[in-house]
Amino acid sequence: ILNVEQSPQSLHVQEGDSTNFTCSVPSSNFYALHWYRWETAKSPEALFVMTLNGDEKKKGRISATLNTKEGYSYLYIKGSQPEDSATYLCASQGPSGGYNKLIFGAGTRLAVHP
Amino acid sequence: DAGVTQSPTHLIKTRGQQVTLRCSPKSGHDTVSWYQQALGQGPQFIFQYYEEEERQRGNFPDRFSGHQFPNYSSELNVNALLLGDSALYLCASSLGTRRGAYYEQYFGPGTRLTVT
């Protein structure tokens, strides 16, 4: 079974702080890594999909990197704002169990305080 | 462009009852996946439908079944409800799958099922 681990479980930061979270996947079984942002009472929103070792993606103040050899991805938020408060989920996609499903971590819950 | 929609938003059922949840995919998408999110956990894959057939199934009992209609919308049915079935059920749509291709899944807001 492919386990996706996210850390930390929760994070409280002040407005303007930069922060980062980690997503770990077994490097032996990996095809694509997805990041989602999930605000309360809304749908999970796709942020990035990464497949290549060394991939770096950026959307505004949020960026992500991928290291398939070591089996982890980092999500960075520069200058956090209260509207960044959400749960950030990562999910792996790989041959184990079939390519069609996403295997999610439990998420990192971010709270940005004004 | 309508995104993924789900109905109902909330549902309360009694143990032993049956429930049907519905999902309409994002316009242009032909694949629907269902996930269950229990409290404190990430979403868990239930199954995926493509071309009106169950393409892949996660580790869920046969009490969980589904259907996809010609217009690509989908239903999730759960029979003989247990207390442990209380969860948020998410539907995600995507555009077809082919081996070797990654794809984005677009999620609906979910249906909150409470079993008492």
PDB file of C-alpha atoms in Angstrom, chain A residues 30-106:
ATOM      1  CA  PHE A  30       5.374   7.234  -8.190  1.00  0.00           C
ATOM      2  CA  TYR A  31       4.000   8.755 -11.358  1.00  0.00           C
ATOM      3  CA  ALA A  32       2.558  12.149 -10.529  1.00  0.00           C
ATOM      4  CA  LEU A  33       2.177  14.327  -7.455  1.00  0.00           C
ATOM      5  CA  HIS A  34      -0.853  16.569  -7.027  1.00  0.00           C
ATOM      6  CA  TRP A  35      -1.348  19.479  -4.622  1.00  0.00           C
ATOM      7  CA  TYR A  36      -4.806  20.736  -3.694  1.00  0.00           C
ATOM      8  CA  ARG A  37      -5.993  23.640  -1.556  1.00  0.00           C
ATOM      9  CA  TRP A  38      -9.210  23.034   0.340  1.00  0.00           C
ATOM     10  CA  GLU A  39     -11.006  25.900   2.010  1.00  0.00           C
ATOM     11  CA  THR A  40     -13.769  25.160   4.482  1.00  0.00           C
ATOM     12  CA  ALA A  41     -17.170  24.523   2.861  1.00  0.00           C
ATOM     13  CA  LYS A  42     -15.682  24.685  -0.647  1.00  0.00           C
ATOM     14  CA  SER A  43     -14.419  22.175  -3.197  1.00  0.00           C
ATOM     15  CA  PRO A  44     -10.771  21.117  -3.159  1.00  0.00           C
ATOM     16  CA  GLU A  45      -8.971  23.286  -5.699  1.00  0.00           C
ATOM     17  CA  ALA A  46      -6.155  21.871  -7.803  1.00  0.00           C
ATOM     18  CA  LEU A  47      -2.923  23.831  -7.385  1.00  0.00           C
ATOM     19  CA  PHE A  48      -0.222  21.822  -9.155  1.00  0.00           C
ATOM     20  CA  VAL A  49       0.467  18.521 -10.848  1.00  0.00           C
ATOM     21  CA  MET A  50       4.113  17.506 -11.066  1.00  0.00           C
ATOM     22  CA  THR A  51       5.699  14.494 -12.682  1.00  0.00           C
ATOM     23  CA  LEU A  52       9.373  15.159 -13.293  1.00  0.00           C
ATOM     24  CA  ASN A  53      12.182  15.023 -10.786  1.00  0.00           C
ATOM     25  CA  GLY A  54      13.239  18.591 -10.133  1.00  0.00           C
ATOM     26  CA  ASP A  55       9.900  20.008 -11.280  1.00  0.00           C
ATOM     27  CA  GLU A  56       9.109  23.439  -9.896  1.00  0.00           C
ATOM     28  CA  LYS A  57       5.685  25.008 -10.282  1.00  0.00           C
ATOM     29  CA  LYS A  58       4.510  28.454  -9.221  1.00  0.00           C
ATOM     30  CA  LYS A  59       1.145  30.160  -8.910  1.00  0.00           C
ATOM     31  CA  GLY A  60       1.330  33.653  -7.447  1.00  0.00           C
ATOM     32  CA  ARG A  61       2.870  33.415  -3.975  1.00  0.00           C
ATOM     33  CA  ILE A  62       2.598  29.628  -3.888  1.00  0.00           C
ATOM     34  CA  SER A  63       5.222  27.338  -5.337  1.00  0.00           C
ATOM     35  CA  ALA A  64       6.056  23.652  -5.185  1.00  0.00           C
ATOM     36  CA  THR A  65       9.054  21.463  -5.861  1.00  0.00           C
ATOM     37  CA  LEU A  66       9.357  17.745  -6.468  1.00  0.00           C
ATOM     38  CA  ASN A  67      12.152  15.286  -5.715  1.00  0.00           C
ATOM     39  CA  THR A  68      11.163  11.857  -6.980  1.00  0.00           C
ATOM     40  CA  LYS A  69      14.451  10.218  -6.048  1.00  0.00           C
ATOM     41  CA  GLU A  70      14.047  11.105  -2.391  1.00  0.00           C
ATOM     42  CA  GLY A  71      10.271  10.801  -2.529  1.00  0.00           C
ATOM     43  CA  TYR A  72       9.079  14.198  -1.340  1.00  0.00           C
ATOM     44  CA  SER A  73       7.500  17.441  -2.469  1.00  0.00           C
ATOM     45  CA  TYR A  74       7.556  20.820  -0.746  1.00  0.00           C
ATOM     46  CA  LEU A  75       4.850  23.459  -0.975  1.00  0.00           C
ATOM     47  CA  TYR A  76       5.951  27.016  -0.202  1.00  0.00           C
ATOM     48  CA  ILE A  77       3.808  30.049   0.540  1.00  0.00           C
ATOM     49  CA  LYS A  78       5.577  33.387   0.479  1.00  0.00           C
ATOM     50  CA  GLY A  79       4.157  36.215   2.571  1.00  0.00           C
ATOM     51  CA  SER A  80       1.125  34.305   3.895  1.00  0.00           C
ATOM     52  CA  GLN A  81      -2.214  36.105   3.863  1.00  0.00           C
ATOM     53  CA  PRO A  82      -5.376  35.275   5.826  1.00  0.00           C
ATOM     54  CA  GLU A  83      -6.994  34.083   2.600  1.00  0.00           C
ATOM     55  CA  ASP A  84      -4.326  31.361   2.387  1.00  0.00           C
ATOM     56  CA  SER A  85      -5.929  29.697   5.402  1.00  0.00           C
ATOM     57  CA  ALA A  86      -7.011  26.264   4.196  1.00  0.00           C
ATOM     58  CA  THR A  87      -6.100  22.600   4.285  1.00  0.00           C
ATOM     59  CA  TYR A  88      -3.413  21.704   1.778  1.00  0.00           C
ATOM     60  CA  LEU A  89      -3.619  18.158   0.462  1.00  0.00           C
ATOM     61  CA  CYS A  90      -1.115  16.259  -1.591  1.00  0.00           C
ATOM     62  CA  ALA A  91      -1.916  13.109  -3.522  1.00  0.00           C
ATOM     63  CA  SER A  92       0.196  10.643  -5.410  1.00  0.00           C
ATOM     64  CA  GLN A  93      -0.690   8.820  -8.569  1.00  0.00           C
ATOM     65  CA  GLY A  94       1.200   5.702  -9.478  1.00  0.00           C
ATOM     66  CA  PRO A  95       1.112   2.171 -10.771  1.00  0.00           C
ATOM     67  CA  SER A  96       0.430   0.651  -7.385  1.00  0.00           C
ATOM     68  CA  GLY A  97      -3.259  -0.163  -7.374  1.00  0.00           C
ATOM     69  CA  GLY A  98      -3.753   1.394 -10.769  1.00  0.00           C
ATOM     70  CA  TYR A  99      -3.069   4.747 -12.366  1.00  0.00           C
ATOM     71  CA  ASN A 100      -6.589   5.971 -12.034  1.00  0.00           C
ATOM     72  CA  LYS A 101      -6.809   6.799  -8.371  1.00  0.00           C
ATOM     73  CA  LEU A 102      -5.239   9.496  -6.277  1.00  0.00           C
ATOM     74  CA  ILE A 103      -3.847   8.497  -2.892  1.00  0.00           C
ATOM     75  CA  PHE A 104      -4.139  11.402  -0.508  1.00  0.00           C
ATOM     76  CA  GLY A 105      -2.280  12.391   2.591  1.00  0.00           C
ATOM     77  CA  ALA A 106      -4.207  13.615   5.606  1.00  0.00           C
TER      78      ALA A 106
END
